[in-house]
mmCIF file of C-alpha atoms and ligand atoms in Angstrom:
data_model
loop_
_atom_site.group_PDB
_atom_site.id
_atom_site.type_symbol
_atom_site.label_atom_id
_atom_site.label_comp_id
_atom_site.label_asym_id
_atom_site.label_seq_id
_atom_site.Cartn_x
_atom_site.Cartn_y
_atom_site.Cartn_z
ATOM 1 C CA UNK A 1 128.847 106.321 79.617
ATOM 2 C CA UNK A 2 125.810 106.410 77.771
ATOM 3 C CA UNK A 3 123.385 108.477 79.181
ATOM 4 C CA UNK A 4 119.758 107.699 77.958
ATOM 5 C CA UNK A 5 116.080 109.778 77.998
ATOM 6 C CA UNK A 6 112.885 108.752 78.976
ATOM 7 C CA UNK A 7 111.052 111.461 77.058
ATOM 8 C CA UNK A 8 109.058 109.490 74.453
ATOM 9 C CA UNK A 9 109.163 106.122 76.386
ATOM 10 C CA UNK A 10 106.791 103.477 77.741
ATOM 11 C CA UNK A 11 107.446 102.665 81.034
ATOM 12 C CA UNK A 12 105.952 99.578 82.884
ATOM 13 C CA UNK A 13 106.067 99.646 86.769
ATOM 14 C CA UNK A 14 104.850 96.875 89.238
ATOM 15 C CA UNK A 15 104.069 97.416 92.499
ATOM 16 C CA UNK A 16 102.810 100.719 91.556
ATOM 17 C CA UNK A 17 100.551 101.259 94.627
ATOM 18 C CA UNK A 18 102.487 102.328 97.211
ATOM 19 C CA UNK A 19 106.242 103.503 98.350
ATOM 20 C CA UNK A 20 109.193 102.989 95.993
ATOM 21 C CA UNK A 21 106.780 101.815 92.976
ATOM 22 C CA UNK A 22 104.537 105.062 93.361
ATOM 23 C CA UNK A 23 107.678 107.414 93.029
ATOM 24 C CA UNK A 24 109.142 105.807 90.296
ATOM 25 C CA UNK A 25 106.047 106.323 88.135
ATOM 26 C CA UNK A 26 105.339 110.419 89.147
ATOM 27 C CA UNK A 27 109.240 110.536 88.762
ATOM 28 C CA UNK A 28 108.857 109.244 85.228
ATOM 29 C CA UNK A 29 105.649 110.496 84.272
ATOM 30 C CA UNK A 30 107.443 113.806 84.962
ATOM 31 C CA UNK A 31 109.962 113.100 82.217
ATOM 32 C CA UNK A 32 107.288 112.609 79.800
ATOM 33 C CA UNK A 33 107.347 109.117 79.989
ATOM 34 C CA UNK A 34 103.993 106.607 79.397
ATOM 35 C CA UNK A 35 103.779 104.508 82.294
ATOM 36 C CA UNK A 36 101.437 101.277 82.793
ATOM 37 C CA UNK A 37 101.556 101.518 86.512
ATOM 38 C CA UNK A 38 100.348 98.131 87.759
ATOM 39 C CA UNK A 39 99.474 96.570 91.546
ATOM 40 C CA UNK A 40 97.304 94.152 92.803
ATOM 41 C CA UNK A 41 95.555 97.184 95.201
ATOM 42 C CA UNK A 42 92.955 99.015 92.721
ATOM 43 C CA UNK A 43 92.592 101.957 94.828
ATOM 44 C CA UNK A 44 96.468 102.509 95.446
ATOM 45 C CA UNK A 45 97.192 102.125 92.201
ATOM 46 C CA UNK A 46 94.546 104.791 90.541
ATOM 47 C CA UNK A 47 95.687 107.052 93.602
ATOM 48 C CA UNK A 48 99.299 106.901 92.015
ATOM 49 C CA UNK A 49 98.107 107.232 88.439
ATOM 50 C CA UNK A 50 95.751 110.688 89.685
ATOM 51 C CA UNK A 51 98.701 111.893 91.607
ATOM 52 C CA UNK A 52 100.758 111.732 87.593
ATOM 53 C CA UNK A 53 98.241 113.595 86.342
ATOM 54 C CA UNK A 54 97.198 110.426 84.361
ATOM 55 C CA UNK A 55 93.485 110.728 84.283
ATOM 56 C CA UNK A 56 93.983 113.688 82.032
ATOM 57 C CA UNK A 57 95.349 112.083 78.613
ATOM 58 C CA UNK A 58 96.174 108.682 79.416
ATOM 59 C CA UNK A 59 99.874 108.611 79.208
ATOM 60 C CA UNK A 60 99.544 106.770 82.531
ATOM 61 C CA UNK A 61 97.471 103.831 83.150
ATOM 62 C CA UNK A 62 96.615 101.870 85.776
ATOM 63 C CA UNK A 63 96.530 97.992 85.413
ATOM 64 C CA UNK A 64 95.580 95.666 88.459
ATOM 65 C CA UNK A 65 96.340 92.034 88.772
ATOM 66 C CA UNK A 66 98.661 89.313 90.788
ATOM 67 C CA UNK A 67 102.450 89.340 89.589
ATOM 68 C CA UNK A 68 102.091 86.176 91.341
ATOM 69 C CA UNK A 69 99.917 84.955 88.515
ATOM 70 C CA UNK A 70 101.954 83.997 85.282
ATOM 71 C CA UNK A 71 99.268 83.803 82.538
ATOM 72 C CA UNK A 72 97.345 87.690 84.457
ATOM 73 C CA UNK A 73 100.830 88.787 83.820
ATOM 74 C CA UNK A 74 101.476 87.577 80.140
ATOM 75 C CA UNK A 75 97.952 88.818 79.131
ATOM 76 C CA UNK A 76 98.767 92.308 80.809
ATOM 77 C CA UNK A 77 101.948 92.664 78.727
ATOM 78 C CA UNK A 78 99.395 91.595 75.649
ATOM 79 C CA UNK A 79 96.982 93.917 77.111
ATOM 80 C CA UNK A 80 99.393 96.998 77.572
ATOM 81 C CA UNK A 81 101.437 96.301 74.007
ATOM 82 C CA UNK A 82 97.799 97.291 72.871
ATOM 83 C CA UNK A 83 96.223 99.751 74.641
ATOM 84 C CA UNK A 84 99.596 102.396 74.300
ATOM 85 C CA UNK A 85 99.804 100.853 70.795
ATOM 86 C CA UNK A 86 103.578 100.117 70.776
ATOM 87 C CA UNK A 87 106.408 97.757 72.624
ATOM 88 C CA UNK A 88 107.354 98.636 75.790
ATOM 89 C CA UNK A 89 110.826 100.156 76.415
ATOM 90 C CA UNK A 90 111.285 99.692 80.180
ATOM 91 C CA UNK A 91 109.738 96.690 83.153
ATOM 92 C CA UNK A 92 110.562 97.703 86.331
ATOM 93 C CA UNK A 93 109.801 94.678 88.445
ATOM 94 C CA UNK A 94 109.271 96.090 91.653
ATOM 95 C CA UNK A 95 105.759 94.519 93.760
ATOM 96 C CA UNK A 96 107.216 92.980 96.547
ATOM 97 C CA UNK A 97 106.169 91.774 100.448
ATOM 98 C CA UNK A 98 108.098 90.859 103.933
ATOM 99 C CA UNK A 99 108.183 87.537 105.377
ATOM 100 C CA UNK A 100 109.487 87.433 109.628
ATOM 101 C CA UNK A 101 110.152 83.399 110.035
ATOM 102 C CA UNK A 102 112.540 81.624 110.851
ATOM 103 C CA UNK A 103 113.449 78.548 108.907
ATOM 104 C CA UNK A 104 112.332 75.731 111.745
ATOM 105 C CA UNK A 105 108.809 77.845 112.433
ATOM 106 C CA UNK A 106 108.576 78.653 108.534
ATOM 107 C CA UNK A 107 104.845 77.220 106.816
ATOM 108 C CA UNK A 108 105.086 76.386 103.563
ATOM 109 C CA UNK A 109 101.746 78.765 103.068
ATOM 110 C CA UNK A 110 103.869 82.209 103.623
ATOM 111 C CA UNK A 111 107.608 80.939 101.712
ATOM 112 C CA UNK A 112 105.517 80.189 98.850
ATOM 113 C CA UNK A 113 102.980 83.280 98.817
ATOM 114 C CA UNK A 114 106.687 85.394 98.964
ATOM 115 C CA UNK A 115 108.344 83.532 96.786
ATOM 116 C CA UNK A 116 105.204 83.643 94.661
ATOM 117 C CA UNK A 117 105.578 87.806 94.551
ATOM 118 C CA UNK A 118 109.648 88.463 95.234
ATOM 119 C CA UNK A 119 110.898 85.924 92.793
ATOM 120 C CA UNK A 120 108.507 84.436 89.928
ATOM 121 C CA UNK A 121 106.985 87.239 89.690
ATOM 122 C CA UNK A 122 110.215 89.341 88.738
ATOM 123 C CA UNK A 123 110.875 86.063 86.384
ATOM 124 C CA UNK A 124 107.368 86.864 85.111
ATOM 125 C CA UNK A 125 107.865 89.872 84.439
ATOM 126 C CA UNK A 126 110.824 90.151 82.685
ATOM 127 C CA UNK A 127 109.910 87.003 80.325
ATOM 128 C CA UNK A 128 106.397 88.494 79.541
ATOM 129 C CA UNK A 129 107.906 91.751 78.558
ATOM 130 C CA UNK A 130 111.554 90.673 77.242
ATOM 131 C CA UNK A 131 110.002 90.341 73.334
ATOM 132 C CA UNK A 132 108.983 93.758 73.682
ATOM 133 C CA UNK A 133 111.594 94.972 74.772
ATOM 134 C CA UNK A 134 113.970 93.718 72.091
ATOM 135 C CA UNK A 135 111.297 94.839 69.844
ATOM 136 C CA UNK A 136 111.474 98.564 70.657
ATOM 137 C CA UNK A 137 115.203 98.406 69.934
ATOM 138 C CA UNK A 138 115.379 100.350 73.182
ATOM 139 C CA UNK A 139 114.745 97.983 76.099
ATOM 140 C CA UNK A 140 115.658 97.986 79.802
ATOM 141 C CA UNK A 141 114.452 95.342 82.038
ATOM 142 C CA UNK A 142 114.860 96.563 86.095
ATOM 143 C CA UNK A 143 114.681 93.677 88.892
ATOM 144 C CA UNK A 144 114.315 95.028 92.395
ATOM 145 C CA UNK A 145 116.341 93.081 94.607
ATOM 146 C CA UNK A 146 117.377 94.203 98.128
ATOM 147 C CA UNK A 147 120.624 94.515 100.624
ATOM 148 C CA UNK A 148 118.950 91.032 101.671
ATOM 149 C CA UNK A 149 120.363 90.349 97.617
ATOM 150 C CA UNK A 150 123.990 90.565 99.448
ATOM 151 C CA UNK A 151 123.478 89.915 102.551
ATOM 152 C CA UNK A 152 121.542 87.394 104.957
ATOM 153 C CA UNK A 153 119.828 87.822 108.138
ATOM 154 C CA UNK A 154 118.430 85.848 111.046
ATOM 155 C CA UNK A 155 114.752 85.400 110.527
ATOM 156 C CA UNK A 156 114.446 86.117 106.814
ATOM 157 C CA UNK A 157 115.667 83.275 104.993
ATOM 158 C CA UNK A 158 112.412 83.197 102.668
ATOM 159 C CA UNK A 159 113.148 87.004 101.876
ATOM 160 C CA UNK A 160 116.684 86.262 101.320
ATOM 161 C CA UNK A 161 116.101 83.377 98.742
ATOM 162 C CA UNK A 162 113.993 85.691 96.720
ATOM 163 C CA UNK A 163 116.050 88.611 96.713
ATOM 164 C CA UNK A 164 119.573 86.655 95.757
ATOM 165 C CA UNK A 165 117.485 84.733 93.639
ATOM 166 C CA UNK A 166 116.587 87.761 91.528
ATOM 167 C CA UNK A 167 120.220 89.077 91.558
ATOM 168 C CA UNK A 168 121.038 85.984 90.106
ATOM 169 C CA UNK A 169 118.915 85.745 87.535
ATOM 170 C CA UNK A 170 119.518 89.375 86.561
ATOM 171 C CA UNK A 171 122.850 89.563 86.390
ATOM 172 C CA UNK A 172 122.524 86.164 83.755
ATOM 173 C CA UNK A 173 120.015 87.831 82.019
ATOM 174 C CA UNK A 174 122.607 90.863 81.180
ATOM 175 C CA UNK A 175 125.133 88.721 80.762
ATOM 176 C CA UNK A 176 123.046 87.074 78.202
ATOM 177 C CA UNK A 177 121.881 90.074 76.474
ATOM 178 C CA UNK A 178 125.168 91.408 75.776
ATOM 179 C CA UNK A 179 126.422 88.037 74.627
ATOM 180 C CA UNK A 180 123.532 87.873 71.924
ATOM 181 C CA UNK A 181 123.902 91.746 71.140
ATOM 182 C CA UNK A 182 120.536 91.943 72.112
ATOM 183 C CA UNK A 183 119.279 95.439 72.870
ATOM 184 C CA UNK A 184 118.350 95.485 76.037
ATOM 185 C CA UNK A 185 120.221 96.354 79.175
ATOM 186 C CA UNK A 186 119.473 95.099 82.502
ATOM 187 C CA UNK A 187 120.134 96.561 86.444
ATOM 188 C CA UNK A 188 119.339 95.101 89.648
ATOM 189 C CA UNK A 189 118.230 97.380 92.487
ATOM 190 C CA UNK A 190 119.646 96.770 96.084
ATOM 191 C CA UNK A 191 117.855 99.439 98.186
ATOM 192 C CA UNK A 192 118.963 99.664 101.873
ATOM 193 C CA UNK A 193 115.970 100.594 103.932
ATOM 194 C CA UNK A 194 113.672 102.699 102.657
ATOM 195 C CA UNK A 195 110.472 104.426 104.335
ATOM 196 C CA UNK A 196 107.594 102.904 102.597
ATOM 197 C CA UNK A 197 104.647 100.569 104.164
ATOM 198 C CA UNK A 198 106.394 97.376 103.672
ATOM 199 C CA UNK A 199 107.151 96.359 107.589
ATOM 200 C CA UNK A 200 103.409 97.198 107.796
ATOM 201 C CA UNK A 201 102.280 94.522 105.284
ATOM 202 C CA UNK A 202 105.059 91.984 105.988
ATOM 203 C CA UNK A 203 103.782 88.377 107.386
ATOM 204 C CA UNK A 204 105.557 87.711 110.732
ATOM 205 C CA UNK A 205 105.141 84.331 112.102
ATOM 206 C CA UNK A 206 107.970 84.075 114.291
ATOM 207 C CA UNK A 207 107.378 83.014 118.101
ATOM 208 C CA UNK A 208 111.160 83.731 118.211
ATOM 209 C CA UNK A 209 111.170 87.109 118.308
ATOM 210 C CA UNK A 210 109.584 90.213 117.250
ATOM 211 C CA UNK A 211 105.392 91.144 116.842
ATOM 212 C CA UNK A 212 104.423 93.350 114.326
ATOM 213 C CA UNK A 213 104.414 96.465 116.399
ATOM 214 C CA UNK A 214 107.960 96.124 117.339
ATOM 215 C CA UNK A 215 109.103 95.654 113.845
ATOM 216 C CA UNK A 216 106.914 98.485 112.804
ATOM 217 C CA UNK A 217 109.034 100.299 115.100
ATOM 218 C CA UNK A 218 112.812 98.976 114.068
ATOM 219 C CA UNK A 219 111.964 99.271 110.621
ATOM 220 C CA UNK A 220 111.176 103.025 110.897
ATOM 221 C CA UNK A 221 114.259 103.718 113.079
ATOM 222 C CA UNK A 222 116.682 101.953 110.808
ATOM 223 C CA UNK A 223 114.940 103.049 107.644
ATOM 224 C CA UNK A 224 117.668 106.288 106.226
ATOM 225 C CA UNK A 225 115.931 107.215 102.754
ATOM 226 C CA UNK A 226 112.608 108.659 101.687
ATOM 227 C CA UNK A 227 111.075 106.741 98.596
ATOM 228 C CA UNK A 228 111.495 110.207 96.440
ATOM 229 C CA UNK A 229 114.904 109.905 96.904
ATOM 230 C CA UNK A 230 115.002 106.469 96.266
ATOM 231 C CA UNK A 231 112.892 106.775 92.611
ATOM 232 C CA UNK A 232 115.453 109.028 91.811
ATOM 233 C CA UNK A 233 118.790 107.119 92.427
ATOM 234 C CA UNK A 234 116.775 104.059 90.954
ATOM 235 C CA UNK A 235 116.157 106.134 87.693
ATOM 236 C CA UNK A 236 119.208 107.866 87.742
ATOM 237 C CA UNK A 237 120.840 104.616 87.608
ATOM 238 C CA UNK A 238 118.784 102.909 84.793
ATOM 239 C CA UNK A 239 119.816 106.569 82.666
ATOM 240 C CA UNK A 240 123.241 105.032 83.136
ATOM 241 C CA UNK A 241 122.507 101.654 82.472
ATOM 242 C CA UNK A 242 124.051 100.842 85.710
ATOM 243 C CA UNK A 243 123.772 96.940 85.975
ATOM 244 C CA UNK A 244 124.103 97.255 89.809
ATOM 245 C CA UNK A 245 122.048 100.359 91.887
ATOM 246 C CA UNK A 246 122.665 100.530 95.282
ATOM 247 C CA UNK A 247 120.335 102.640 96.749
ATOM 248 C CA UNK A 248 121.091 104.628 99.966
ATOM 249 C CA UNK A 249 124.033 105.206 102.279
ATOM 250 C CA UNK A 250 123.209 101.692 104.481
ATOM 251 C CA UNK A 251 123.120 100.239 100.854
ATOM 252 C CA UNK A 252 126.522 101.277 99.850
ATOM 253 C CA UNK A 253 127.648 100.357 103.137
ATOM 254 C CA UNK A 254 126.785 96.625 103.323
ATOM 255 C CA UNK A 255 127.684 96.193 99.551
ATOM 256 C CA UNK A 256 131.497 97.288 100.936
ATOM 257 C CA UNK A 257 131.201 95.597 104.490
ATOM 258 C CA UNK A 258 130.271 91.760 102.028
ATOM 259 C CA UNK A 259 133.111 92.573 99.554
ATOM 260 C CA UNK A 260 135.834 93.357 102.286
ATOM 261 C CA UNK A 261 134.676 91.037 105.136
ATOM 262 C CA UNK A 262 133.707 87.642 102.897
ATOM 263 C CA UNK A 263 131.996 85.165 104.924
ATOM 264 C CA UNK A 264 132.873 86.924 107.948
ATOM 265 C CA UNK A 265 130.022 89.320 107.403
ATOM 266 C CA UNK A 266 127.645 86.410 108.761
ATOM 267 C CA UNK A 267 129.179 86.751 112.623
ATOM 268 C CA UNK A 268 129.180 90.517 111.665
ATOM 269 C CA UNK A 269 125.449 90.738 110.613
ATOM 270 C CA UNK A 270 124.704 88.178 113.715
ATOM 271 C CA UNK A 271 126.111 90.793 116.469
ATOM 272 C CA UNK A 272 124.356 93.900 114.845
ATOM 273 C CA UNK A 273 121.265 91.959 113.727
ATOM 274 C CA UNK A 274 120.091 89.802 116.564
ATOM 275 C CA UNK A 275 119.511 91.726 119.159
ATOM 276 C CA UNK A 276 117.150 93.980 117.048
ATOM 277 C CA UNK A 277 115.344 91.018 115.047
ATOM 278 C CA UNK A 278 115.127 88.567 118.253
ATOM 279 C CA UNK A 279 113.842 91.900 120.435
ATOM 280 C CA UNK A 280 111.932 91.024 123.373
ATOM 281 C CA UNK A 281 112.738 87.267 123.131
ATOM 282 C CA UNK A 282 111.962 85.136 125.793
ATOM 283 C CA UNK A 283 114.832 82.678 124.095
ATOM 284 C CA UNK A 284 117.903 84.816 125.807
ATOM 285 C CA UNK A 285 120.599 82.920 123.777
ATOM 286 C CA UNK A 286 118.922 84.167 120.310
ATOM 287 C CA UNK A 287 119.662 87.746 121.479
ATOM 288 C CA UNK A 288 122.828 87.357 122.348
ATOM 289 C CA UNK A 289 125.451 87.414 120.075
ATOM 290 C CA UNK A 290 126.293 84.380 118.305
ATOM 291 C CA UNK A 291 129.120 81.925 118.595
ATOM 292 C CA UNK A 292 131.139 82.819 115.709
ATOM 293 C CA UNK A 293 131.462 79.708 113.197
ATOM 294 C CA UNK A 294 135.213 78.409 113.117
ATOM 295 C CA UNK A 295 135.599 79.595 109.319
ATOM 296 C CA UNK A 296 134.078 82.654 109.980
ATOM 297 C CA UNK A 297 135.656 83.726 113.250
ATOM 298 C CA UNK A 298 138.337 86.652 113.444
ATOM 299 C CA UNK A 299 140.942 84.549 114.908
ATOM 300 C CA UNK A 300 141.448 86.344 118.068
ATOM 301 C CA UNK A 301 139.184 88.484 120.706
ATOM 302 C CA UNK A 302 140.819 91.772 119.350
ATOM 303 C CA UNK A 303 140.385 90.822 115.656
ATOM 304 C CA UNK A 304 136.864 90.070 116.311
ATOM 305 C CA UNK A 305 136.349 93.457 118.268
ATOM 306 C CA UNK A 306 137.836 95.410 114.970
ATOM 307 C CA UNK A 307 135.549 93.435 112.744
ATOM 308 C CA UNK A 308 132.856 95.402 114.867
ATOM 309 C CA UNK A 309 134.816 98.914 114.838
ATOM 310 C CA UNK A 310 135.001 98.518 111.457
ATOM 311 C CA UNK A 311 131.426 97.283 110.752
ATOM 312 C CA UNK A 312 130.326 100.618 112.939
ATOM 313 C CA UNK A 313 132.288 102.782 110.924
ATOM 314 C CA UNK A 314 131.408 101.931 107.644
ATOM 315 C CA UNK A 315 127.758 102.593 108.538
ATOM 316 C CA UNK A 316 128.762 106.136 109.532
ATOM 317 C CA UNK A 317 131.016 106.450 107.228
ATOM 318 C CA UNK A 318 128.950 105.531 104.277
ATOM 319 C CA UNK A 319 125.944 107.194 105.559
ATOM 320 C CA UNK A 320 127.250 110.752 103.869
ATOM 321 C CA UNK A 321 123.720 112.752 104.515
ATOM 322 C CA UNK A 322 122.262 111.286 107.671
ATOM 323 C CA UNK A 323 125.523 109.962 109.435
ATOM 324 C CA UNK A 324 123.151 110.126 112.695
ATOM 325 C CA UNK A 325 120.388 107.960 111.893
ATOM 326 C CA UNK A 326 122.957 105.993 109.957
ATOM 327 C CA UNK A 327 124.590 104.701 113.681
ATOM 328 C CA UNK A 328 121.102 104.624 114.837
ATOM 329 C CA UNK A 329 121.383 100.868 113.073
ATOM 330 C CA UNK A 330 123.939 99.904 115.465
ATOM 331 C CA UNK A 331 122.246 101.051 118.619
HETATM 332 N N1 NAD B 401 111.304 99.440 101.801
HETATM 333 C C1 NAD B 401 112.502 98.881 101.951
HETATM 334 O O1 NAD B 401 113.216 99.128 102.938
HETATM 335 C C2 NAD B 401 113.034 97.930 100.912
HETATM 336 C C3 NAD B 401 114.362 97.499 101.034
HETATM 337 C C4 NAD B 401 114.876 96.626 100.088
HETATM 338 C C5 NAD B 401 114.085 96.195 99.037
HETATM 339 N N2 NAD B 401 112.803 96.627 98.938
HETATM 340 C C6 NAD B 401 111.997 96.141 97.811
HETATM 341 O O2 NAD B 401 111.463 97.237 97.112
HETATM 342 C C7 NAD B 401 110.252 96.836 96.466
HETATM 343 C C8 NAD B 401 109.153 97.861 96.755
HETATM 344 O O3 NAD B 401 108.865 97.819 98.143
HETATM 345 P P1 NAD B 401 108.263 99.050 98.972
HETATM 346 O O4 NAD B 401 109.142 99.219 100.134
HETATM 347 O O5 NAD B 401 107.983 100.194 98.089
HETATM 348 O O6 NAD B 401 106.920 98.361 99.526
HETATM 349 P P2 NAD B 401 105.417 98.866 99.621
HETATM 350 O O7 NAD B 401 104.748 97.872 100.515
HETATM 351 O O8 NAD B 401 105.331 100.302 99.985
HETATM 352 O O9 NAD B 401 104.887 98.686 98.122
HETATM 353 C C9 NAD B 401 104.783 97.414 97.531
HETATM 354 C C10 NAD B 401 103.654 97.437 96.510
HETATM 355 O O10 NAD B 401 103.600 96.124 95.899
HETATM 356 C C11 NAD B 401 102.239 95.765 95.759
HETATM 357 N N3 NAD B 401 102.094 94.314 95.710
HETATM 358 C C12 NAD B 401 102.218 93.446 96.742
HETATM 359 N N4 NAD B 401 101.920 92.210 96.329
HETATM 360 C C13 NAD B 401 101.614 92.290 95.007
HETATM 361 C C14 NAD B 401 101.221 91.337 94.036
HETATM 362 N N5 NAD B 401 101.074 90.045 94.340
HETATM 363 N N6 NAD B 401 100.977 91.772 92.768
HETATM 364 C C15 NAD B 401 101.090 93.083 92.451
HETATM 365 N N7 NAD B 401 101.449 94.036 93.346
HETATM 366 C C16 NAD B 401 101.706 93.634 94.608
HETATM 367 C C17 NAD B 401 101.573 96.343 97.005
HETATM 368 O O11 NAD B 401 100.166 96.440 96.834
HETATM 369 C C18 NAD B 401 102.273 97.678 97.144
HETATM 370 O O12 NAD B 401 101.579 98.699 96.447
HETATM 371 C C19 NAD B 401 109.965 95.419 96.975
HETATM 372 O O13 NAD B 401 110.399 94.480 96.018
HETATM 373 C C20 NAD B 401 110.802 95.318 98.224
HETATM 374 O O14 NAD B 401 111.151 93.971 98.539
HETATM 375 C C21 NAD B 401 112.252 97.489 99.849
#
């Protein structure tokens, strides 16, 4: 497999401000990359570009503006072509928020401000960039999707639309790109969770089940790799033009637990998932675990209690570093 260098290369990141978007820029602004590291948060984002050293000879630059916005973002790409004086090689579309709602509470307001960031403005950003991209002969285009890409969960249906909305698209987009011997190469992320502020910035509107401090809370106990770690295995991945890059051990794990289980994950993900996304509910039945659907169901009471077994051991299994806080998911 091809291995390829960033030395040399113009990088653009989104969602540079803050967790897995800040990493990935030091991490490639430490393999002499340029990087146009862009957020909507000024301050965060010329943090992230002092932390690379940036300041010092402009190899990285901040940019601020709304991925959300489709002609801010086309002018950027304009703007950036320009100011580094050369295509771009590499969009990492990575900005991205939390919605908690379920579908019969949702407002229109939130689904569209998060499908406004997690999905057009991946689509955004890979159309803006795409021509420059071909152009440098060299191009990579990087959608960040989620483990909410494979899998869905109670209260996150907007979040879930996004996410296998941009593995969709992606995976046409490569598809695409090889069928037109284009050169550009394309990957879509899946992290698992990852310690960054995104449970702190999410929107939860849900009367169903959780407030913000309790999710706070879940998201830091379930949450098994450090954004360093996760820029790397990210980048890593892109050097091998990996068109799927699962990132940490939960990750890995769900990717395996949809491919073996089917449509059974759904009863799965219900058991393991409800009683930490309903919490404190005053609605006891949504914390309970759910009647399993007749096409879902494990036929029988002990076929449904190995789906479980199973489902608890390929956490621990998978998680190879941090097999503790791994289970922790389960507790
Ligand atoms: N943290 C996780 O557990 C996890 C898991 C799966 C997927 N992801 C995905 O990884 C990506 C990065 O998330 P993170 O965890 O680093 O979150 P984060 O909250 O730490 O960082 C997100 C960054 O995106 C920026 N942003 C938000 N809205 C924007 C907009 N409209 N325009 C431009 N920038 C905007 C924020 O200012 C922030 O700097 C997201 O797409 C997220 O959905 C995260």
């Amino acid at each position: 497999m091809i291995s390829k260098s960033f030395q040399g290369k113009l990088a653009v990141v989104t969602g540079a401000g803050s967790g897995i978007g800040r990493k990935l820029v030091l991490n490639l602004a430490r393999q002499g990359c340029e990087v146009a590291a862009c957020d909507i948060q000024r301050e965060a984002v010329e943090e992230t570009v002092a932390l690379a050293g940036g300041g010092r000879d402009d190899r990285v630059r901040a940019y601020v503006f709304d991925v959300a916005d489709r002609e801010a973002f086309f002018r950027h790409a304009d703007l950036i072509k320009s100011d580094f004086g050369r295509p771009a090689n590499l969009i990492i579309n990575n900005a991205g928020v939390g919605l908690g709602a379920s579908v019969r509470e949702m407002r229109w307001e939130d689904f569209e401000w998060l499908m406004g960031i997690n999905f057009w403005g991946v689509c955004y950003g890979t159309q803006a960039f795409l021509p420059q991209l071909i152009e440098s002969g060299d191009g990579h285009v990087v959608n960040v999707s989620s483990i909410y890409g494979m899998i869905s969960g109670p209260l996150t249906s907007a979040y879930n639309a996004a996410k296998f909305g941009v593995r969709g698209y992606t995976e046409s987009l490569r598809i695409e790109m090889r069928a037109e011997r284009l050169p550009v190469e394309v990957s879509c992320v899946h992290p698992g969770g990852i310690r960054t502020n995104i449970a702190k910035t999410s929107r939860l509107t849900t009367t169903a089940g959780l407030d913000q401090a309790d999710f706070s809370k879940w998201f830091e106990r379930i949450t098994l790799t450090s954004p360093d770690k996760a820029a790397a295995i990210i980048i890593d991945g892109i050097r091998h033009n990996r068109p799927r890059i699962l990132v940490g051990p939960d990750a890995r794990v769900i990717d395996l637990m949809q491919r073996t289980l089917g449509i059974r994950y759904q009863w799965v993900a219900g058991v393991l998932l409800n009683p930490l996304m309903y919490g404190k509910s005053k609605n006891a039945a949504a914390a309970s675990p759910p009647p399993a659907p007749a096409s879902a169901e494990p036929a029988t009471k002990s076929a449904r209690k190995r789906a479980v077994k199973n489902a608890k051991s390929l956490v621990t299994d998978g998680a190879e570093a941090e097999p503790e806080s791994a289970a922790c998911i389960l507790r």
